[in-house]
CSV table of C-alpha atoms in Angstrom, one decimal:
chain,number,residue,atom,x,y,z
A,1,UNK,CA,53.9,-63.9,-36.9
A,2,UNK,CA,53.7,-60.3,-37.9
A,3,UNK,CA,54.1,-57.5,-35.3
A,4,UNK,CA,50.5,-56.4,-35.8
A,5,UNK,CA,49.1,-59.9,-34.9
A,6,UNK,CA,51.1,-60.3,-31.7
A,7,UNK,CA,49.1,-60.0,-28.5
A,8,UNK,CA,50.1,-59.2,-25.0
A,9,UNK,CA,50.5,-61.8,-22.3
A,10,UNK,CA,49.2,-60.5,-19.0
A,11,UNK,CA,49.6,-62.0,-15.5
A,12,UNK,CA,48.1,-60.8,-12.3
A,13,UNK,CA,50.8,-60.7,-9.6
A,14,UNK,CA,49.0,-61.6,-6.3
A,15,UNK,CA,50.3,-59.9,-3.2
A,16,UNK,CA,47.9,-60.1,-0.2
A,17,UNK,CA,46.4,-56.5,0.0
A,18,UNK,CA,48.3,-55.2,-3.0
A,19,UNK,CA,51.8,-54.3,-4.1
A,20,UNK,CA,52.1,-50.9,-2.5
A,21,UNK,CA,53.8,-51.3,0.8
A,22,UNK,CA,51.1,-49.2,2.6
A,23,UNK,CA,48.2,-51.0,0.8
A,24,UNK,CA,47.1,-52.7,4.0
A,25,UNK,CA,46.4,-49.3,5.5
A,26,UNK,CA,44.3,-48.2,2.5
A,27,UNK,CA,40.5,-48.0,3.1
A,28,UNK,CA,39.8,-50.2,0.0
A,29,UNK,CA,41.8,-53.2,1.2
A,30,UNK,CA,41.0,-56.2,3.4
A,31,UNK,CA,44.1,-57.0,5.5
A,32,UNK,CA,42.0,-59.1,7.9
A,33,UNK,CA,41.3,-61.5,5.0
A,34,UNK,CA,44.8,-62.4,3.8
A,35,UNK,CA,44.4,-65.9,5.1
A,36,UNK,CA,40.8,-66.3,3.9
A,37,UNK,CA,40.7,-68.4,0.8
A,38,UNK,CA,37.4,-66.9,-0.3
A,39,UNK,CA,39.2,-63.5,-0.7
A,40,UNK,CA,41.8,-64.9,-3.1
A,41,UNK,CA,39.1,-67.0,-4.9
A,42,UNK,CA,37.2,-63.7,-5.6
A,43,UNK,CA,40.3,-62.1,-7.0
A,44,UNK,CA,41.1,-65.1,-9.2
A,45,UNK,CA,37.6,-65.1,-10.6
A,46,UNK,CA,37.9,-61.3,-11.4
A,47,UNK,CA,41.2,-62.0,-13.2
A,48,UNK,CA,39.8,-65.0,-15.1
A,49,UNK,CA,36.7,-63.0,-16.3
A,50,UNK,CA,39.1,-60.4,-17.7
A,51,UNK,CA,41.0,-63.2,-19.6
A,52,UNK,CA,44.4,-62.8,-17.9
A,53,UNK,CA,46.9,-65.5,-18.9
A,54,UNK,CA,47.7,-66.4,-15.3
A,55,UNK,CA,47.8,-65.6,-11.6
A,56,UNK,CA,51.4,-65.3,-10.2
A,57,UNK,CA,52.1,-65.9,-6.6
A,58,UNK,CA,55.4,-64.8,-5.1
A,59,UNK,CA,56.7,-66.5,-1.9
A,60,UNK,CA,59.5,-66.1,0.6
A,61,UNK,CA,60.7,-68.4,3.4
A,62,UNK,CA,61.3,-65.9,6.2
A,63,UNK,CA,59.4,-63.1,7.9
A,64,UNK,CA,60.7,-59.6,7.4
A,65,UNK,CA,62.5,-58.2,10.4
A,66,UNK,CA,60.1,-55.3,10.1
A,67,UNK,CA,56.8,-57.2,10.3
A,68,UNK,CA,55.5,-54.5,12.6
A,69,UNK,CA,54.8,-52.3,9.6
A,70,UNK,CA,54.3,-54.7,6.7
A,71,UNK,CA,51.7,-57.2,5.5
A,72,UNK,CA,53.9,-59.2,3.2
A,73,UNK,CA,53.1,-62.6,4.7
A,74,UNK,CA,50.9,-65.2,3.2
A,75,UNK,CA,49.6,-68.7,2.5
A,76,UNK,CA,51.8,-71.4,1.1
A,77,UNK,CA,51.7,-71.5,-2.8
A,78,UNK,CA,50.7,-75.1,-3.5
A,79,UNK,CA,47.9,-74.9,-1.0
A,80,UNK,CA,46.5,-71.6,-2.2
A,81,UNK,CA,46.8,-72.3,-5.9
A,82,UNK,CA,45.1,-75.7,-5.5
A,83,UNK,CA,42.2,-74.0,-3.9
A,84,UNK,CA,42.1,-71.4,-6.7
A,85,UNK,CA,42.2,-74.2,-9.3
A,86,UNK,CA,38.9,-75.5,-7.8
A,87,UNK,CA,37.0,-72.3,-8.6
A,88,UNK,CA,38.5,-71.4,-12.0
A,89,UNK,CA,38.7,-73.1,-15.4
A,90,UNK,CA,41.1,-71.3,-17.7
A,91,UNK,CA,43.5,-68.9,-15.9
A,92,UNK,CA,47.1,-70.2,-15.3
A,93,UNK,CA,48.4,-70.7,-11.7
A,94,UNK,CA,52.1,-69.8,-11.2
A,95,UNK,CA,53.7,-70.5,-7.9
A,96,UNK,CA,57.1,-69.4,-6.6
A,97,UNK,CA,59.3,-72.2,-5.2
A,98,UNK,CA,62.9,-72.0,-4.1
A,99,UNK,CA,65.5,-74.5,-5.4
A,100,UNK,CA,67.8,-73.6,-2.5
A,101,UNK,CA,65.6,-74.7,0.3
A,102,UNK,CA,63.6,-77.6,-1.2
A,103,UNK,CA,64.3,-81.1,-2.6
A,104,UNK,CA,63.6,-81.9,-6.3
A,105,UNK,CA,61.3,-84.9,-5.6
A,106,UNK,CA,59.0,-82.8,-3.3
A,107,UNK,CA,58.7,-80.0,-5.9
A,108,UNK,CA,58.3,-82.3,-8.9
A,109,UNK,CA,55.5,-84.2,-7.1
A,110,UNK,CA,53.7,-81.1,-5.9
A,111,UNK,CA,53.8,-79.3,-9.3
A,112,UNK,CA,52.6,-82.5,-11.1
A,113,UNK,CA,49.8,-82.7,-8.6
A,114,UNK,CA,48.8,-79.0,-9.2
A,115,UNK,CA,48.9,-79.5,-13.0
A,116,UNK,CA,46.6,-82.5,-12.7
A,117,UNK,CA,44.3,-80.7,-10.3
A,118,UNK,CA,44.0,-77.7,-12.6
A,119,UNK,CA,43.9,-79.7,-15.8
A,120,UNK,CA,47.1,-78.2,-17.2
A,121,UNK,CA,47.4,-74.7,-15.8
A,122,UNK,CA,50.4,-74.9,-13.5
A,123,UNK,CA,53.6,-72.8,-13.7
A,124,UNK,CA,56.7,-72.8,-11.6
A,125,UNK,CA,58.5,-69.5,-10.8
A,126,UNK,CA,62.0,-70.9,-10.2
A,127,UNK,CA,63.9,-68.8,-7.6
A,128,UNK,CA,67.2,-69.4,-5.8
A,129,UNK,CA,66.0,-67.2,-2.8
A,130,UNK,CA,67.4,-63.8,-2.2
A,131,UNK,CA,67.2,-63.3,1.5
A,132,UNK,CA,69.9,-64.4,4.0
A,133,UNK,CA,67.2,-64.6,6.6
A,134,UNK,CA,65.8,-67.7,4.9
A,135,UNK,CA,69.0,-69.7,5.6
A,136,UNK,CA,68.4,-69.7,9.3
A,137,UNK,CA,65.1,-71.4,8.9
A,138,UNK,CA,66.7,-74.4,7.2
A,139,UNK,CA,69.5,-75.3,9.5
A,140,UNK,CA,72.0,-73.1,7.6
A,141,UNK,CA,74.3,-70.5,9.2
A,142,UNK,CA,74.8,-68.6,5.9
A,143,UNK,CA,73.0,-68.1,2.6
A,144,UNK,CA,74.6,-70.1,-0.2
A,145,UNK,CA,76.7,-67.8,-2.5
A,146,UNK,CA,75.0,-66.4,-5.5
A,147,UNK,CA,76.7,-68.4,-8.3
A,148,UNK,CA,76.5,-71.6,-6.2
A,149,UNK,CA,72.7,-71.1,-5.8
A,150,UNK,CA,72.4,-71.1,-9.6
A,151,UNK,CA,74.6,-74.2,-9.9
A,152,UNK,CA,72.3,-75.9,-7.5
A,153,UNK,CA,69.2,-74.6,-9.4
A,154,UNK,CA,70.5,-76.1,-12.7
A,155,UNK,CA,70.9,-79.5,-11.2
A,156,UNK,CA,67.6,-79.2,-9.3
A,157,UNK,CA,65.8,-78.5,-12.6
A,158,UNK,CA,67.6,-81.4,-14.3
A,159,UNK,CA,66.2,-83.7,-11.6
A,160,UNK,CA,62.7,-82.4,-11.6
A,161,UNK,CA,62.3,-82.5,-15.4
A,162,UNK,CA,63.7,-86.1,-15.3
A,163,UNK,CA,61.1,-87.0,-12.7
A,164,UNK,CA,58.3,-85.5,-14.7
A,165,UNK,CA,59.5,-87.6,-17.7
A,166,UNK,CA,59.8,-90.7,-15.6
A,167,UNK,CA,56.2,-91.6,-16.7
A,168,UNK,CA,55.5,-91.7,-20.4
A,169,UNK,CA,52.1,-90.4,-21.4
A,170,UNK,CA,50.9,-93.9,-22.4
A,171,UNK,CA,52.1,-95.6,-19.2
A,172,UNK,CA,48.7,-96.0,-17.6
A,173,UNK,CA,46.9,-99.0,-19.1
A,174,UNK,CA,44.1,-99.6,-16.5
A,175,UNK,CA,43.0,-102.9,-18.0
A,176,UNK,CA,40.7,-104.4,-15.4
A,177,UNK,CA,40.4,-107.7,-17.3
A,178,UNK,CA,44.1,-108.4,-17.4
A,179,UNK,CA,44.9,-106.8,-14.1
A,180,UNK,CA,47.4,-104.4,-15.7
A,181,UNK,CA,47.3,-101.0,-14.2
A,182,UNK,CA,50.5,-99.5,-15.8
A,183,UNK,CA,53.1,-100.5,-18.4
A,184,UNK,CA,56.2,-100.9,-16.3
A,185,UNK,CA,58.5,-100.4,-19.3
A,186,UNK,CA,57.1,-96.8,-19.5
A,187,UNK,CA,57.7,-96.0,-15.9
A,188,UNK,CA,61.4,-95.4,-15.3
A,189,UNK,CA,63.9,-94.8,-12.6
A,190,UNK,CA,66.0,-91.8,-13.4
A,191,UNK,CA,69.0,-92.8,-11.2
A,192,UNK,CA,70.4,-89.3,-11.0
A,193,UNK,CA,73.8,-88.9,-9.3
A,194,UNK,CA,75.1,-85.3,-9.3
A,195,UNK,CA,77.2,-82.9,-7.3
A,196,UNK,CA,74.2,-82.0,-5.0
A,197,UNK,CA,71.4,-84.6,-5.5
A,198,UNK,CA,71.1,-88.3,-5.7
A,199,UNK,CA,67.6,-89.4,-6.8
A,200,UNK,CA,66.4,-92.8,-8.0
A,201,UNK,CA,62.8,-92.1,-9.0
A,202,UNK,CA,60.4,-92.6,-10.7
A,203,UNK,CA,58.0,-90.0,-9.5
A,204,UNK,CA,54.9,-91.4,-7.8
A,205,UNK,CA,52.4,-89.6,-9.9
A,206,UNK,CA,51.8,-90.0,-13.7
A,207,UNK,CA,52.9,-87.4,-16.2
A,208,UNK,CA,50.7,-84.3,-16.0
A,209,UNK,CA,48.6,-82.6,-18.7
A,210,UNK,CA,51.3,-80.1,-19.7
A,211,UNK,CA,54.2,-82.6,-19.3
A,212,UNK,CA,56.0,-79.9,-17.3
A,213,UNK,CA,54.5,-76.8,-15.6
A,214,UNK,CA,55.4,-73.7,-17.5
A,215,UNK,CA,59.0,-72.9,-16.3
A,216,UNK,CA,59.3,-69.3,-15.2
A,217,UNK,CA,62.3,-67.4,-13.8
A,218,UNK,CA,62.5,-64.1,-12.0
A,219,UNK,CA,66.2,-63.1,-11.7
A,220,UNK,CA,67.8,-60.5,-14.0
A,221,UNK,CA,71.5,-60.9,-12.9
A,222,UNK,CA,74.0,-62.3,-15.3
A,223,UNK,CA,73.5,-65.7,-13.7
A,224,UNK,CA,69.8,-65.2,-13.9
A,225,UNK,CA,69.7,-64.2,-17.5
A,226,UNK,CA,71.8,-67.2,-18.5
A,227,UNK,CA,69.6,-69.5,-16.5
A,228,UNK,CA,66.5,-68.1,-18.2
A,229,UNK,CA,68.0,-68.4,-21.7
A,230,UNK,CA,68.8,-72.0,-21.1
A,231,UNK,CA,65.6,-73.2,-19.3
A,232,UNK,CA,62.9,-70.6,-18.7
A,233,UNK,CA,59.7,-70.2,-20.8
A,234,UNK,CA,58.8,-66.9,-19.2
A,235,UNK,CA,60.9,-64.4,-17.3
A,236,UNK,CA,59.5,-61.8,-14.8
A,237,UNK,CA,61.8,-58.8,-14.8
A,238,UNK,CA,62.0,-55.2,-13.5
A,239,UNK,CA,63.0,-52.2,-15.6
A,240,UNK,CA,62.2,-48.5,-15.1
A,241,UNK,CA,62.6,-47.2,-18.7
A,242,UNK,CA,61.8,-48.4,-22.2
A,243,UNK,CA,65.5,-48.2,-23.1
A,244,UNK,CA,66.5,-50.5,-20.2
A,245,UNK,CA,63.7,-52.9,-21.1
A,246,UNK,CA,64.8,-53.0,-24.8
A,247,UNK,CA,68.4,-53.7,-23.8
A,248,UNK,CA,67.3,-56.5,-21.4
A,249,UNK,CA,64.9,-57.9,-24.0
A,250,UNK,CA,67.4,-58.1,-26.8
A,251,UNK,CA,70.2,-59.4,-24.5
A,252,UNK,CA,68.1,-62.3,-23.2
A,253,UNK,CA,66.6,-63.2,-26.5
A,254,UNK,CA,70.0,-63.3,-28.2
A,255,UNK,CA,71.3,-65.7,-25.5
A,256,UNK,CA,68.7,-68.3,-26.6
A,257,UNK,CA,70.5,-69.2,-29.8
A,258,UNK,CA,73.4,-71.0,-28.2
A,259,UNK,CA,70.9,-73.3,-26.4
A,260,UNK,CA,69.1,-74.1,-29.7
A,261,UNK,CA,66.0,-72.1,-28.8
A,262,UNK,CA,64.0,-69.5,-30.7
A,263,UNK,CA,62.9,-66.1,-29.4
A,264,UNK,CA,59.2,-67.3,-29.2
A,265,UNK,CA,60.1,-69.9,-26.6
A,266,UNK,CA,60.7,-67.3,-23.9
A,267,UNK,CA,58.2,-64.6,-23.0
A,268,UNK,CA,59.7,-61.5,-21.3
A,269,UNK,CA,57.2,-59.9,-18.9
A,270,UNK,CA,58.3,-56.8,-16.9
A,271,UNK,CA,56.4,-55.8,-13.8
A,272,UNK,CA,54.1,-52.8,-13.9
A,273,UNK,CA,52.3,-51.3,-10.9
A,274,UNK,CA,49.4,-49.3,-12.4
A,275,UNK,CA,47.6,-46.6,-10.4
A,276,UNK,CA,44.5,-45.8,-12.3
A,277,UNK,CA,42.4,-42.6,-12.2
A,278,UNK,CA,39.6,-41.1,-14.3
A,279,UNK,CA,42.1,-38.2,-14.9
A,280,UNK,CA,45.8,-38.0,-14.7
A,281,UNK,CA,45.5,-35.7,-11.7
A,282,UNK,CA,43.2,-38.2,-9.9
A,283,UNK,CA,45.7,-41.0,-10.5
A,284,UNK,CA,48.6,-38.8,-9.2
A,285,UNK,CA,46.5,-37.9,-6.1
A,286,UNK,CA,45.9,-41.7,-5.5
A,287,UNK,CA,49.6,-42.3,-5.7
A,288,UNK,CA,50.3,-39.4,-3.2
A,289,UNK,CA,47.7,-40.7,-0.8
A,290,UNK,CA,49.3,-44.2,-0.8
A,291,UNK,CA,52.8,-42.7,-0.3
A,292,UNK,CA,51.5,-40.7,2.6
A,293,UNK,CA,50.4,-43.9,4.3
A,294,UNK,CA,54.0,-45.4,4.2
A,295,UNK,CA,56.0,-45.8,7.4
A,296,UNK,CA,59.6,-44.7,6.7
A,297,UNK,CA,60.9,-47.4,9.1
A,298,UNK,CA,59.5,-50.1,6.9
A,299,UNK,CA,60.8,-48.7,3.7
A,300,UNK,CA,64.3,-48.1,5.2
A,301,UNK,CA,64.4,-51.7,6.3
A,302,UNK,CA,63.5,-53.0,2.8
A,303,UNK,CA,65.9,-50.6,1.1
A,304,UNK,CA,68.7,-51.4,3.5
A,305,UNK,CA,68.3,-55.1,2.7
A,306,UNK,CA,68.4,-54.4,-1.0
A,307,UNK,CA,71.5,-52.3,-0.9
A,308,UNK,CA,73.5,-54.1,1.8
A,309,UNK,CA,73.9,-50.9,3.9
A,310,UNK,CA,72.0,-49.9,7.1
A,311,UNK,CA,70.4,-46.6,6.1
A,312,UNK,CA,68.6,-45.8,9.3
A,313,UNK,CA,71.2,-43.4,10.6
A,314,UNK,CA,71.3,-41.3,7.3
A,315,UNK,CA,69.0,-38.3,6.8
A,316,UNK,CA,65.9,-39.1,4.8
A,317,UNK,CA,66.2,-35.9,2.7
A,318,UNK,CA,69.9,-36.6,1.9
A,319,UNK,CA,71.5,-38.7,-0.8
A,320,UNK,CA,72.4,-42.4,-0.5
A,321,UNK,CA,75.7,-43.0,1.2
A,322,UNK,CA,78.6,-44.9,-0.4
A,323,UNK,CA,77.4,-48.4,-1.3
A,324,UNK,CA,79.1,-51.7,-1.7
A,325,UNK,CA,80.1,-52.9,-5.2
A,326,UNK,CA,77.8,-55.3,-7.1
A,327,UNK,CA,80.3,-58.2,-6.6
A,328,UNK,CA,79.9,-57.9,-2.8
A,329,UNK,CA,76.1,-58.4,-3.0
A,330,UNK,CA,74.9,-61.9,-2.2
A,331,UNK,CA,71.2,-61.3,-2.5
A,332,UNK,CA,69.3,-59.9,-5.5
A,333,UNK,CA,72.1,-58.5,-7.6
A,334,UNK,CA,69.8,-57.2,-10.4
A,335,UNK,CA,67.5,-55.4,-8.0
A,336,UNK,CA,70.5,-53.8,-6.3
A,337,UNK,CA,71.8,-52.4,-9.6
A,338,UNK,CA,68.3,-51.2,-10.7
A,339,UNK,CA,67.9,-49.2,-7.4
A,340,UNK,CA,71.4,-47.7,-7.7
A,341,UNK,CA,70.8,-46.7,-11.3
A,342,UNK,CA,67.4,-45.2,-10.5
A,343,UNK,CA,68.7,-43.1,-7.6
A,344,UNK,CA,71.6,-41.9,-9.6
A,345,UNK,CA,69.7,-41.2,-12.8
A,346,UNK,CA,67.0,-39.1,-11.0
A,347,UNK,CA,69.3,-37.7,-8.2
A,348,UNK,CA,66.8,-39.0,-5.6
A,349,UNK,CA,67.0,-38.5,-1.9
A,350,UNK,CA,66.5,-41.5,0.3
A,351,UNK,CA,62.9,-40.3,1.0
A,352,UNK,CA,62.1,-39.9,-2.7
A,353,UNK,CA,63.7,-43.3,-3.4
A,354,UNK,CA,61.5,-44.9,-0.7
A,355,UNK,CA,58.4,-43.5,-2.4
A,356,UNK,CA,59.5,-44.6,-5.9
A,357,UNK,CA,60.0,-48.1,-4.6
A,358,UNK,CA,56.9,-48.3,-2.4
A,359,UNK,CA,54.6,-49.4,-5.2
A,360,UNK,CA,56.6,-52.1,-6.9
A,361,UNK,CA,59.9,-52.7,-5.0
A,362,UNK,CA,61.8,-51.8,-8.1
A,363,UNK,CA,59.2,-52.6,-10.7
A,364,UNK,CA,57.8,-49.6,-12.6
A,365,UNK,CA,55.0,-47.7,-11.0
A,366,UNK,CA,52.8,-45.6,-13.4
A,367,UNK,CA,50.0,-43.4,-12.4
A,368,UNK,CA,47.6,-42.3,-15.1
A,369,UNK,CA,44.3,-42.8,-17.0
A,370,UNK,CA,43.3,-46.1,-18.5
A,371,UNK,CA,44.3,-44.7,-22.0
A,372,UNK,CA,47.7,-43.5,-20.7
A,373,UNK,CA,48.4,-46.9,-19.1
A,374,UNK,CA,47.4,-48.7,-22.3
A,375,UNK,CA,49.7,-46.4,-24.2
A,376,UNK,CA,52.6,-47.3,-22.0
A,377,UNK,CA,51.9,-51.0,-22.3
A,378,UNK,CA,51.5,-50.8,-26.1
A,379,UNK,CA,54.7,-48.7,-26.5
A,380,UNK,CA,56.9,-51.3,-24.6
A,381,UNK,CA,55.2,-54.2,-26.3
A,382,UNK,CA,55.5,-52.9,-29.9
A,383,UNK,CA,59.0,-51.4,-29.5
A,384,UNK,CA,61.0,-54.4,-28.3
A,385,UNK,CA,60.6,-54.0,-24.5
A,386,UNK,CA,58.4,-56.9,-23.6
A,387,UNK,CA,56.1,-59.7,-24.7
A,388,UNK,CA,53.6,-58.6,-22.1
A,389,UNK,CA,53.5,-57.6,-18.4
A,390,UNK,CA,53.2,-58.8,-14.8
A,391,UNK,CA,50.4,-56.6,-13.6
A,392,UNK,CA,51.0,-55.6,-9.9
A,393,UNK,CA,47.8,-53.9,-8.5
A,394,UNK,CA,48.8,-51.3,-5.9
A,395,UNK,CA,45.9,-52.4,-3.7
A,396,UNK,CA,43.5,-55.4,-3.8
A,397,UNK,CA,40.8,-56.2,-4.7
A,398,UNK,CA,39.9,-52.8,-6.1
A,399,UNK,CA,43.1,-52.4,-8.1
A,400,UNK,CA,42.5,-55.5,-10.2
A,401,UNK,CA,38.8,-54.6,-10.6
A,402,UNK,CA,39.8,-51.2,-12.0
A,403,UNK,CA,42.4,-52.7,-14.4
A,404,UNK,CA,39.8,-55.3,-15.6
A,405,UNK,CA,37.1,-52.7,-16.0
A,406,UNK,CA,39.0,-49.9,-17.6
A,407,UNK,CA,42.4,-51.0,-19.1
A,408,UNK,CA,41.6,-54.4,-20.4
A,409,UNK,CA,38.7,-53.2,-22.7
A,410,UNK,CA,41.1,-50.5,-24.1
A,411,UNK,CA,43.7,-53.1,-24.9
A,412,UNK,CA,41.1,-55.3,-26.5
A,413,UNK,CA,39.8,-52.4,-28.6
A,414,UNK,CA,43.4,-51.9,-29.9
A,415,UNK,CA,43.6,-55.6,-30.8
A,416,UNK,CA,46.4,-56.1,-28.3
A,417,UNK,CA,44.7,-58.6,-25.9
A,418,UNK,CA,42.3,-61.6,-26.2
A,419,UNK,CA,38.6,-61.3,-25.8
A,420,UNK,CA,38.2,-65.0,-25.1
A,421,UNK,CA,40.5,-67.9,-24.1
A,422,UNK,CA,41.4,-70.0,-27.1
A,423,UNK,CA,42.9,-72.9,-25.1
A,424,UNK,CA,42.6,-74.6,-21.7
A,425,UNK,CA,46.2,-74.8,-20.6
A,426,UNK,CA,48.7,-72.2,-19.5
A,427,UNK,CA,51.0,-73.4,-22.3
A,428,UNK,CA,48.2,-72.8,-24.7
A,429,UNK,CA,47.7,-69.2,-23.4
A,430,UNK,CA,51.4,-68.5,-23.8
A,431,UNK,CA,51.8,-70.2,-27.2
A,432,UNK,CA,54.3,-72.7,-25.8
A,433,UNK,CA,54.7,-76.3,-27.0
A,434,UNK,CA,54.3,-79.3,-24.7
A,435,UNK,CA,57.8,-80.7,-23.8
A,436,UNK,CA,58.8,-84.0,-25.4
A,437,UNK,CA,59.5,-86.8,-22.9
A,438,UNK,CA,63.2,-87.4,-22.9
A,439,UNK,CA,62.8,-91.1,-22.2
A,440,UNK,CA,59.9,-91.8,-24.5
A,441,UNK,CA,60.3,-94.8,-26.8
A,442,UNK,CA,58.3,-92.9,-29.5
A,443,UNK,CA,58.4,-89.2,-28.9
A,444,UNK,CA,55.1,-87.5,-29.9
A,445,UNK,CA,54.7,-83.8,-29.5
A,446,UNK,CA,51.5,-82.9,-27.6
A,447,UNK,CA,49.1,-80.1,-28.4
């Protein structure tokens, strides 16, 4: 497909009251409604009306130590996304689920259920968990070492895909006259025995509309990029500059070849936190107002966890202290490196760095007019930096309403984004093929 005919893929990244860490204090947010399903259903319907590819829901398995100042808690993904499926028809539904603190059978069954409920709109953001606090909620004294988490993730994915394939598409017969419900020869035990998991199968739910949910990955470390190149169909990533985005894009796309995959089989979607104003000065003023609502204690806690150093005793208007090496980090290695590079490149004080991270936790924040924001998206898209974006509204619901009302029409005017959905599944929105069943007696590729 020619460059001029490519279109952006856009997801809405749901985050309670919005992505800015002080959004819950903003006058246009509803922190009292973050457990009200009607609040999220309203946001989902706004996003679907704007023709977004999908809704993306992050998740964690521990409460921040600094819950006093932060609203980053939320409903469980399968429960929330199932409720959103009931009030939408087209938009994809991507949930984050950890391979470190779950079992493959549970995850395979729940995602197959979500795909059936939504009629083919489910996606799985595969994470290995980045917080050491999560381990203590699952009878573990320590967080599994970074590379070991990815080894577990690979076997976990092997088991879940085998379970999804344990039913062939034609397995259900439902012949009332003969009394035959299913063709037993097309429902198989997988009999997996590996280093970590031992699973017989089959799954206790028929193969879902998409075969597999769309497989998404959100790590940008070396292990993460290799995992994405081998398995993922979309990757959510964070870069601050077009040059960094281009380097990441070309690196990951080049890795696909050794796994027999083409560049079109993996969509690269950096995060962008857009702060929208009628004028550039209005947008900058909005950004400043949000930053003035931040509580330094909260940001320091977040940044300390990212960098592996307690920063509370260092002056806010001074530089970062000496930091550990990347090899010593057992959390999110790629985010550690991004933050270190950002602080060094722009010579940021700790306070300035806290403000730069407040909107997107390392994802790019851009304050400007709708045309300026569209210019930024178009530049990255057309110059080898992305296949689209994970849109991270700084505050909700107003942030997604502003993007839908002002930025989407500008992208559509430029021919960069759809005006109507052309398909009914998330795979269809992303231009991805339905996976072949590895056990099928006659493999037939689906639509």
